[in-house]
mmCIF file of C-alpha atoms and ligand atoms in Angstrom:
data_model
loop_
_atom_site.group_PDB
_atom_site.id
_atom_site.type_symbol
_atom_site.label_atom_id
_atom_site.label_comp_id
_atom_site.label_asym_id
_atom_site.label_seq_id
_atom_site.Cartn_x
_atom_site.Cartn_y
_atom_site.Cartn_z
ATOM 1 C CA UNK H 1 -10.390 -1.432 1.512
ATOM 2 C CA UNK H 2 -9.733 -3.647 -1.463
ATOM 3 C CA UNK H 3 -6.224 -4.155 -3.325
ATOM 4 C CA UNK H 4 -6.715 -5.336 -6.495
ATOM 5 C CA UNK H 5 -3.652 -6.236 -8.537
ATOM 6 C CA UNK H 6 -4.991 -7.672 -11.710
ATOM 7 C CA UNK H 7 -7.610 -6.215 -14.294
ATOM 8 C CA UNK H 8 -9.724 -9.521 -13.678
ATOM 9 C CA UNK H 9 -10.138 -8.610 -9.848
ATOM 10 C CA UNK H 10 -11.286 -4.721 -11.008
ATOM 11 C CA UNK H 11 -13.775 -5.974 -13.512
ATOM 12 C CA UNK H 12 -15.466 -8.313 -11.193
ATOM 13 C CA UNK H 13 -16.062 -5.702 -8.396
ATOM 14 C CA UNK H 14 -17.911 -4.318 -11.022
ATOM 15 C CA UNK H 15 -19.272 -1.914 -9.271
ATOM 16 C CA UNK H 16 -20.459 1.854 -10.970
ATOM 17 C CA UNK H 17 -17.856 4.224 -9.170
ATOM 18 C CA UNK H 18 -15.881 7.379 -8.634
ATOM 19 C CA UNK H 19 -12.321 6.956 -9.882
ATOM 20 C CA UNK H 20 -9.479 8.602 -8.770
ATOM 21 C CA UNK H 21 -6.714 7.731 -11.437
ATOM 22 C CA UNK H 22 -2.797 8.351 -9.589
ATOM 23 C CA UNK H 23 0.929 7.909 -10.142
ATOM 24 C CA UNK H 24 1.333 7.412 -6.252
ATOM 25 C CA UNK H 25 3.225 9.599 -4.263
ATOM 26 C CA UNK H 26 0.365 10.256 -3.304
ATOM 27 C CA UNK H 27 -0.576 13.672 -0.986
ATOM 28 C CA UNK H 28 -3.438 16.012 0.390
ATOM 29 C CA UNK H 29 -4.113 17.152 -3.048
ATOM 30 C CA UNK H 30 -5.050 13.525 -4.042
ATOM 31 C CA UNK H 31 -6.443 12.850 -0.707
ATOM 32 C CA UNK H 32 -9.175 15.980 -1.675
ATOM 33 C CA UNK H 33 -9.653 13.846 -4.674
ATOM 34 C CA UNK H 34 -10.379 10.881 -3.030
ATOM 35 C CA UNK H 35 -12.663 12.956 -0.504
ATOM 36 C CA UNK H 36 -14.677 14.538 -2.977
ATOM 37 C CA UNK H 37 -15.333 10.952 -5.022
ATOM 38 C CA UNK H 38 -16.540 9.508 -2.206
ATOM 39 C CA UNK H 39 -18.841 12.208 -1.090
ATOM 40 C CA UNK H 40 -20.043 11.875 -4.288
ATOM 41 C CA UNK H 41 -20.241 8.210 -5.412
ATOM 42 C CA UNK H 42 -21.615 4.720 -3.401
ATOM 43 C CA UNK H 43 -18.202 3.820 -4.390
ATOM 44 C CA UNK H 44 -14.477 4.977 -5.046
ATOM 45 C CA UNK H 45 -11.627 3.283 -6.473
ATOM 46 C CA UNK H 46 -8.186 4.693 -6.904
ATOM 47 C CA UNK H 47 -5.286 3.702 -9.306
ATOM 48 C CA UNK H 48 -1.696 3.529 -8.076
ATOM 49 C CA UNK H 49 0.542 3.275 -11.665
ATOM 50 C CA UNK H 50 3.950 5.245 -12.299
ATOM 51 C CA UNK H 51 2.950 5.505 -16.255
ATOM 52 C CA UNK H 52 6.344 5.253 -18.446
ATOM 53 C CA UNK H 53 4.871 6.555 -21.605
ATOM 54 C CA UNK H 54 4.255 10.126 -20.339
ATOM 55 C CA UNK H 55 7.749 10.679 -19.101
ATOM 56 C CA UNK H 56 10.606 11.814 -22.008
ATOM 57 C CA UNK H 57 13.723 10.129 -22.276
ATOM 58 C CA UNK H 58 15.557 12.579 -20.235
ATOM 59 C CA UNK H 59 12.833 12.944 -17.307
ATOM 60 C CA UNK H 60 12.240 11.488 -14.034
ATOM 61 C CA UNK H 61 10.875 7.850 -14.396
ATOM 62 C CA UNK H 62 13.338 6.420 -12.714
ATOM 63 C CA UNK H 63 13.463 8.120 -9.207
ATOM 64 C CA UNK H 64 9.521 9.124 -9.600
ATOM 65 C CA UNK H 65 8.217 8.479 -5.899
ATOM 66 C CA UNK H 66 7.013 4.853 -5.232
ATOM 67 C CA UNK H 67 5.624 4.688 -1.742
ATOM 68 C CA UNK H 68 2.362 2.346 -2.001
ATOM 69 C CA UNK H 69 2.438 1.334 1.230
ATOM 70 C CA UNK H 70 1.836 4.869 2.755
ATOM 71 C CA UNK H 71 -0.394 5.400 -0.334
ATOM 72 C CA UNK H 72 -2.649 2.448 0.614
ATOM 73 C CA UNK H 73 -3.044 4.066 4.209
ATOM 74 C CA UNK H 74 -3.846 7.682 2.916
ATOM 75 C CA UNK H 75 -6.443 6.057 0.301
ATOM 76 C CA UNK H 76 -7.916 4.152 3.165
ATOM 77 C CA UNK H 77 -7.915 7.281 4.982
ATOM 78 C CA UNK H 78 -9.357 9.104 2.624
ATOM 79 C CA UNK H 79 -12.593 6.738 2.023
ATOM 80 C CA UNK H 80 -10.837 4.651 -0.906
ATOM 81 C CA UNK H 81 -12.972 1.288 -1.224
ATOM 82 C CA UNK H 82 -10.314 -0.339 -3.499
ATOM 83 C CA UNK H 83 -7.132 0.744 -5.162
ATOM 84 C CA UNK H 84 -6.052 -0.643 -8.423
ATOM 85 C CA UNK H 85 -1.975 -1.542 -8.508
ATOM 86 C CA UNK H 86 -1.252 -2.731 -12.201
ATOM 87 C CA UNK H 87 2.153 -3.670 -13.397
ATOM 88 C CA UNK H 88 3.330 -2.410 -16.933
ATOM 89 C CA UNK H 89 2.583 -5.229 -18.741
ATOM 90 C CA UNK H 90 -0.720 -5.179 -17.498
ATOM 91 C CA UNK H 91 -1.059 -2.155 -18.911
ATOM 92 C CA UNK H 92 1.216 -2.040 -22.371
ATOM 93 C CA UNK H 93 1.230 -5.948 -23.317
ATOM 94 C CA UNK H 94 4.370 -6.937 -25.768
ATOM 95 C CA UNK H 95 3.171 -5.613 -28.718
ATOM 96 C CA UNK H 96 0.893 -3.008 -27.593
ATOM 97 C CA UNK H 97 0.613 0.012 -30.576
ATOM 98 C CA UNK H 98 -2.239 1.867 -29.761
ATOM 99 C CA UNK H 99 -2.264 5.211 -28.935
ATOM 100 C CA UNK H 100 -5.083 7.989 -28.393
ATOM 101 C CA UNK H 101 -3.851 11.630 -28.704
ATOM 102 C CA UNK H 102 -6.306 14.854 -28.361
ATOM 103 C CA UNK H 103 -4.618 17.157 -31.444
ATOM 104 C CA UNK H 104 -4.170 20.796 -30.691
ATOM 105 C CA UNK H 105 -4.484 21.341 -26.773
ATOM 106 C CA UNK H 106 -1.571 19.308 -26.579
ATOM 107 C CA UNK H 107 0.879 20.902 -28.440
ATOM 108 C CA UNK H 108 1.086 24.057 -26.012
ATOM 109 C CA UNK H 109 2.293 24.792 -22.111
ATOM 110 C CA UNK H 110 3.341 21.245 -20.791
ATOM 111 C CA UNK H 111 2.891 19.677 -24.261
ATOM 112 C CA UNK H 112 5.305 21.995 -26.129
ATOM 113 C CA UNK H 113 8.198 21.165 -23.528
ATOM 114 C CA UNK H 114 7.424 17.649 -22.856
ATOM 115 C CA UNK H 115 6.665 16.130 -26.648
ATOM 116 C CA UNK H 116 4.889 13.160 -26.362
ATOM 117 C CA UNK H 117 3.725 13.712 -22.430
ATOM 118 C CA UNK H 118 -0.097 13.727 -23.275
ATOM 119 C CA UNK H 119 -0.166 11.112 -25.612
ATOM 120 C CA UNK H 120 1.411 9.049 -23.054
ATOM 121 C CA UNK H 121 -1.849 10.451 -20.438
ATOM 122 C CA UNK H 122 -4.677 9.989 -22.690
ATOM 123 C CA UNK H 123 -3.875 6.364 -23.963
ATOM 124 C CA UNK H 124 -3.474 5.315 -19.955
ATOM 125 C CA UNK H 125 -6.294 7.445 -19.007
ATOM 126 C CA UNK H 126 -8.429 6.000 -21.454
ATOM 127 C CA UNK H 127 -7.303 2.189 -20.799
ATOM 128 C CA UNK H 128 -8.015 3.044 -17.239
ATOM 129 C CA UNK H 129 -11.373 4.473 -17.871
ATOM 130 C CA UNK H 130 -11.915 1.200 -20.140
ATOM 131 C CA UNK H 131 -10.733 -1.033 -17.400
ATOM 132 C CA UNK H 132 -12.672 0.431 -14.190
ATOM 133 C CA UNK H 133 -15.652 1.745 -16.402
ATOM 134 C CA UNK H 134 -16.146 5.033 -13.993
ATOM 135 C CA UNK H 135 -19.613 6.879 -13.608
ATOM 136 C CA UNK H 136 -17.405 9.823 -12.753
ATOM 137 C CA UNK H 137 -13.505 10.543 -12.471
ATOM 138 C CA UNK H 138 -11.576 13.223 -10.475
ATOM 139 C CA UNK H 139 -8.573 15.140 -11.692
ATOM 140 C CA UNK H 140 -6.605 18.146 -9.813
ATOM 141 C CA UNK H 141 -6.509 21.512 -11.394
ATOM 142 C CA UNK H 142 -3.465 21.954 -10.521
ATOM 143 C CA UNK H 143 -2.524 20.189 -14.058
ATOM 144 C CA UNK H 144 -5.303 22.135 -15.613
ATOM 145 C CA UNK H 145 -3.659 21.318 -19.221
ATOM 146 C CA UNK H 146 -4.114 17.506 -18.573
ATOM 147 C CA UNK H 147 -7.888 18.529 -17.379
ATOM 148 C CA UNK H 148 -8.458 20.179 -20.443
ATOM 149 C CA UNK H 149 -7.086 17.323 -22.566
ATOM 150 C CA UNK H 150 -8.975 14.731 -20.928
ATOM 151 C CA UNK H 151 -12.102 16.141 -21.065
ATOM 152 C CA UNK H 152 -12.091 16.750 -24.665
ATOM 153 C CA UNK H 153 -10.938 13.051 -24.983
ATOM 154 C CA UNK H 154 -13.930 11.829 -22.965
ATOM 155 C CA UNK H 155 -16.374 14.208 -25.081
ATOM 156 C CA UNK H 156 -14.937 13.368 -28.421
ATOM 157 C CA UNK H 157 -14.679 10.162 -27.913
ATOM 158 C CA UNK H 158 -18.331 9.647 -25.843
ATOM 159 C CA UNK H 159 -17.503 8.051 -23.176
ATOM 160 C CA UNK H 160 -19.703 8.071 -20.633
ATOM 161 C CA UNK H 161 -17.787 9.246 -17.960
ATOM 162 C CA UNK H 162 -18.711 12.527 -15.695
ATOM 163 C CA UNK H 163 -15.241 14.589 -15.141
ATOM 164 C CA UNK H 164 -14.882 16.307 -12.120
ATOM 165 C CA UNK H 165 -11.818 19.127 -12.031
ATOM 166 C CA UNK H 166 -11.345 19.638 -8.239
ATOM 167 C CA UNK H 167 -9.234 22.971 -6.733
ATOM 168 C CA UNK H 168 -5.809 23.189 -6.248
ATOM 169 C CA UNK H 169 -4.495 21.930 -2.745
ATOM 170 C CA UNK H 170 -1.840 24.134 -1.620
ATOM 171 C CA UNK H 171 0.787 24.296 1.297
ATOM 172 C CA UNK H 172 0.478 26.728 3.835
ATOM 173 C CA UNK H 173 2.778 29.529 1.914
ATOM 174 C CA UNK H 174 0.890 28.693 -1.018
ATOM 175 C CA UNK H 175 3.364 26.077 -2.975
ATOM 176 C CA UNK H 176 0.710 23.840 -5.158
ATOM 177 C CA UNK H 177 0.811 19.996 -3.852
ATOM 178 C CA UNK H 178 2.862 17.909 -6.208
ATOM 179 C CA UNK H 179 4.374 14.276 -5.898
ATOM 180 C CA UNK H 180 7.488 16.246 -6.938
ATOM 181 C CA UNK H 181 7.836 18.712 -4.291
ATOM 182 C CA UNK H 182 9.393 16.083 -2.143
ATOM 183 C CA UNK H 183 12.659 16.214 -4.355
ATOM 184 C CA UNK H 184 13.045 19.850 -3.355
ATOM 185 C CA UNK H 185 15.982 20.802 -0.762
ATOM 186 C CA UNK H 186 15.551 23.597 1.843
ATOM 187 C CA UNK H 187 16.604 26.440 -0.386
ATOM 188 C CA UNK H 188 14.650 24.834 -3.438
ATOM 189 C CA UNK H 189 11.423 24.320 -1.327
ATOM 190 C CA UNK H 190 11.594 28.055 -0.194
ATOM 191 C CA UNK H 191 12.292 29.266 -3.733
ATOM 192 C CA UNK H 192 9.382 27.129 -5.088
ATOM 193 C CA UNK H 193 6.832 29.215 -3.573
ATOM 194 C CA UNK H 194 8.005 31.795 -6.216
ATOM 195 C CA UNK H 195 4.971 30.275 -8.508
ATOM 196 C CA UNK H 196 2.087 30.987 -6.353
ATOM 197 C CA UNK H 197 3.832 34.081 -5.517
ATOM 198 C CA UNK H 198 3.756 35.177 -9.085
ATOM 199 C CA UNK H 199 0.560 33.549 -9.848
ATOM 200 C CA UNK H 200 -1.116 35.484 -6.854
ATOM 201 C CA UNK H 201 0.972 39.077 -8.562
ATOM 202 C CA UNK H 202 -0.475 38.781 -11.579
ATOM 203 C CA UNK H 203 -4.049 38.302 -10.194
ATOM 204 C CA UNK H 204 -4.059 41.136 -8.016
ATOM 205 C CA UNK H 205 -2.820 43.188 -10.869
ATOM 206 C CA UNK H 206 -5.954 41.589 -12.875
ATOM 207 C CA UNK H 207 -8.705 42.177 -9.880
ATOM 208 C CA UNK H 208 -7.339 46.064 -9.814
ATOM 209 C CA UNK H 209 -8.063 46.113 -13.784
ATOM 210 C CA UNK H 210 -5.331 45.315 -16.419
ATOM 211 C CA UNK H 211 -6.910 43.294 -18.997
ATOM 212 C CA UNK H 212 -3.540 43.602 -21.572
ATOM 213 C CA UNK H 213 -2.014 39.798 -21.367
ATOM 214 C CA UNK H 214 1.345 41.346 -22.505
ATOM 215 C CA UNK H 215 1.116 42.747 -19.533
ATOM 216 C CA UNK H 216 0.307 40.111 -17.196
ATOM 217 C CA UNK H 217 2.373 37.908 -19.027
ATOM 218 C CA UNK H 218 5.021 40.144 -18.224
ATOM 219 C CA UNK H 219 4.316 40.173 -14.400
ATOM 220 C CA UNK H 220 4.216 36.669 -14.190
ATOM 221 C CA UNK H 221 7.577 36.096 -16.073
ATOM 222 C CA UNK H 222 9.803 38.838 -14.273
ATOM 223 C CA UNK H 223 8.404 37.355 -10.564
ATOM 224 C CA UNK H 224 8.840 34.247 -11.436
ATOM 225 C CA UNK H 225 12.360 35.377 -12.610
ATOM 226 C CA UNK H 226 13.493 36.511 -8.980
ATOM 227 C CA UNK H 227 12.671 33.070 -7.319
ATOM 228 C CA UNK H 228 13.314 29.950 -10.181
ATOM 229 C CA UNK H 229 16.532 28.730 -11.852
ATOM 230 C CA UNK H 230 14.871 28.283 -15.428
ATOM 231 C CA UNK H 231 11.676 29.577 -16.702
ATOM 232 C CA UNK H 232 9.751 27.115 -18.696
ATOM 233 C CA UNK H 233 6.375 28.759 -19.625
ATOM 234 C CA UNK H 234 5.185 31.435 -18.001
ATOM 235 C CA UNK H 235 1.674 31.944 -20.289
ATOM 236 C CA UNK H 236 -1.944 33.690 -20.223
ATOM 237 C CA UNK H 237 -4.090 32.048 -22.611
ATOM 238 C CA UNK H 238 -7.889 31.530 -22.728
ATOM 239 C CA UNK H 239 -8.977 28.745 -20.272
ATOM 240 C CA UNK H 240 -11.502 27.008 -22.393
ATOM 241 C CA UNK H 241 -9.500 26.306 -25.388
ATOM 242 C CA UNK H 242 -5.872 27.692 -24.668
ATOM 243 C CA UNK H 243 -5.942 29.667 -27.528
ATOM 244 C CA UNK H 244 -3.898 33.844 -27.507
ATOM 245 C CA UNK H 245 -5.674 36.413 -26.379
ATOM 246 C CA UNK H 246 -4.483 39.846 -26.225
ATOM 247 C CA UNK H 247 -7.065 40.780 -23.934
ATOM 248 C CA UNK H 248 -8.993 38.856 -21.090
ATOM 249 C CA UNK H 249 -12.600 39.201 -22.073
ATOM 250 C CA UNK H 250 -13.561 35.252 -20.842
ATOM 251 C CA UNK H 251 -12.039 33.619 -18.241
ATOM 252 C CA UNK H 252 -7.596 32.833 -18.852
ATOM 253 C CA UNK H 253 -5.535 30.376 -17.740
ATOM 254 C CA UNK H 254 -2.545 31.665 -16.587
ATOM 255 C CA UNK H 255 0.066 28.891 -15.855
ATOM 256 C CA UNK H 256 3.384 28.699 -15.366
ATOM 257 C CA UNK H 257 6.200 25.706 -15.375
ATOM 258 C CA UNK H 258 9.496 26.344 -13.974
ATOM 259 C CA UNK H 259 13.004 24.886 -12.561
ATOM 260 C CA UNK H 260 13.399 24.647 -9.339
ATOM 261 C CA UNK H 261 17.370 23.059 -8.890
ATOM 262 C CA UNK H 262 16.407 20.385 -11.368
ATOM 263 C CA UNK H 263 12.939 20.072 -9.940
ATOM 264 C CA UNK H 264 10.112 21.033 -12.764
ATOM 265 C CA UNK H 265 7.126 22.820 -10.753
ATOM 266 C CA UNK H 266 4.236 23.784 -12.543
ATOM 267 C CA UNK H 267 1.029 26.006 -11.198
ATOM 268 C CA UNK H 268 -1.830 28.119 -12.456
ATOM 269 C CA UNK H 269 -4.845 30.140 -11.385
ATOM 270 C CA UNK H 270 -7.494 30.934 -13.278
ATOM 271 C CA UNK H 271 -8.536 34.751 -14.322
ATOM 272 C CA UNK H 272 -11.803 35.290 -14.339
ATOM 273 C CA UNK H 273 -13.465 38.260 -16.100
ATOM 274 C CA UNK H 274 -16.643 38.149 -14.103
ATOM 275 C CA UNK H 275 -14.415 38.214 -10.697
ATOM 276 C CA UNK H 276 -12.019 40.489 -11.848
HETATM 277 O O1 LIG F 301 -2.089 13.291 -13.025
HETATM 278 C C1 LIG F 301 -1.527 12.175 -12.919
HETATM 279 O O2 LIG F 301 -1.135 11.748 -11.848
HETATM 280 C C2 LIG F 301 -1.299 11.329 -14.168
HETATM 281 O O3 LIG F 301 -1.015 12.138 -15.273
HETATM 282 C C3 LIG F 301 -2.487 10.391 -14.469
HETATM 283 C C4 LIG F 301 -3.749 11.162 -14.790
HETATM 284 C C5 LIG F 301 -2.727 9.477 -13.276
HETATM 285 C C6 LIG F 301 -2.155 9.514 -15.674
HETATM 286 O O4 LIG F 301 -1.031 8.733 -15.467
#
């Protein structure tokens, strides 16, 4: 497997491949990623970069996870051909003021508590896409908001990049994967299946018939309430677009951020009429 550290080393592989674009920290969630590109593709290349301009002032940039060297092996593992480590000023330059936002899928869920967050994904996204030139690229569902985004970025914008959303990984009690589940203590970490838990209420109450979102919604945000230390979003909107519904006639997201200690966990399952 091949370590490339500069965007001049990248462009010369040059080869047309699967892309599997990371912060590091990386897990079986990402190694499914990595999996699935390179059943897929004759190649796959993975990005390693902590990206600054998606974190807020008051978030966790600082003690975000940095562990490359176990991230090599598990990329390596996984069927990686190269990873791609940039530095920041690789990617924002002194003087770099260019910025790609998607309006209106942003402003909700993740985007309404973490202003600026998306912005700071689709302008490193999109460098990255410009940078490997992908056939395809693979993204968790897990941040099905980000998923969203990005593909309307990649339609509206035409580039010519296949996007793949692959299934949530989960631990054996059901906690979603996340770089961030490493900060959680003992208590937190048995708390923090309290998403899946609530996720996995409000679908059974959808597969045995309720349609109402109020009511759902309502599900979702009282479990939730019995395992978290602050709610952040606990929402049902449609899946496509994420606009309101009041009732689930095409498939919903619902998703759900929340406080774990000081640990922000998010998770979401899709409800699907034709399932239900
Ligand atoms: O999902 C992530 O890890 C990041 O948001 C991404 C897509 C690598 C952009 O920094």
């Amino acid at each position: 497997m091949k370590v490339f550290a500069t965007i001049e080393e990248v462009r010369s592989w040059g080869k047309s491949a699967g892309f599997v674009p990371t912060m590091g920290a990386l897990h079986e969630g990402h190694a499914s990623l990595i999996r699935r590109s390179a059943a897929e593709n004759d190649q796959t290349i993975v990005s390693i970069f902590v990206n600054p301009t998606q974190f807020g002032p008051t978030e966790d940039l600082a003690k975000y996870p940095r562990t490359l060297e176990a991230d090599l092996k598990l990329c390596e593992a996984a069927g990686a051909d190269a990873v791609f480590t940039p530095d920041k000023r690789m990617i924002y330059p002194d003087g770099f003021c260019t910025w790609v936002t998607v309006e209106g899928l942003g402003d909700k869920l993740c985007g309404a508590s973490r202003p600026g967050h998306f912005k700071g994904v689709t302008t490193v996204v999109a460098k990255l896409f410009n940078i490997v030139q992908p056939a395809r690229a693979y993204f968790g569902q897990k941040d099905a908001q980000q998923a969203l985004i990005l593909g309307r970025m990649v339609r509206d914008l035409d580039m010519p990049i296949e996007m793949v959303t692959c299934p949530i990984i989960r631990e054996p009690d059901g906690l979603a994967m996340s770089s961030r589940n490493r900060y959680l203590n003992e208590d937190e970490r048995k708390r923090a299946v309290g998403l899946s838990k609530a996720l996995g209420e409000v679908e059974k109450l959808f597969k045995s018939g309720t349609r109402k979102v109020s009511i759902l919604r309502a599900k979702l945000a009282t479990t939730l309430d019995d395992y978290v230390d602050k709610l952040d979003y606990a929402e049902i909107l449609d899946a496509e677009d994420l606009s309101e519904t009041a009732e689930i006639k095409r498939p919903a997201l619902a998703a759900a951020a929340a406080f774990v200690g000081s640990t922000r966990l998010i998770d979401n399952v899709i409800l699907s009429p034709t399932s239900g």
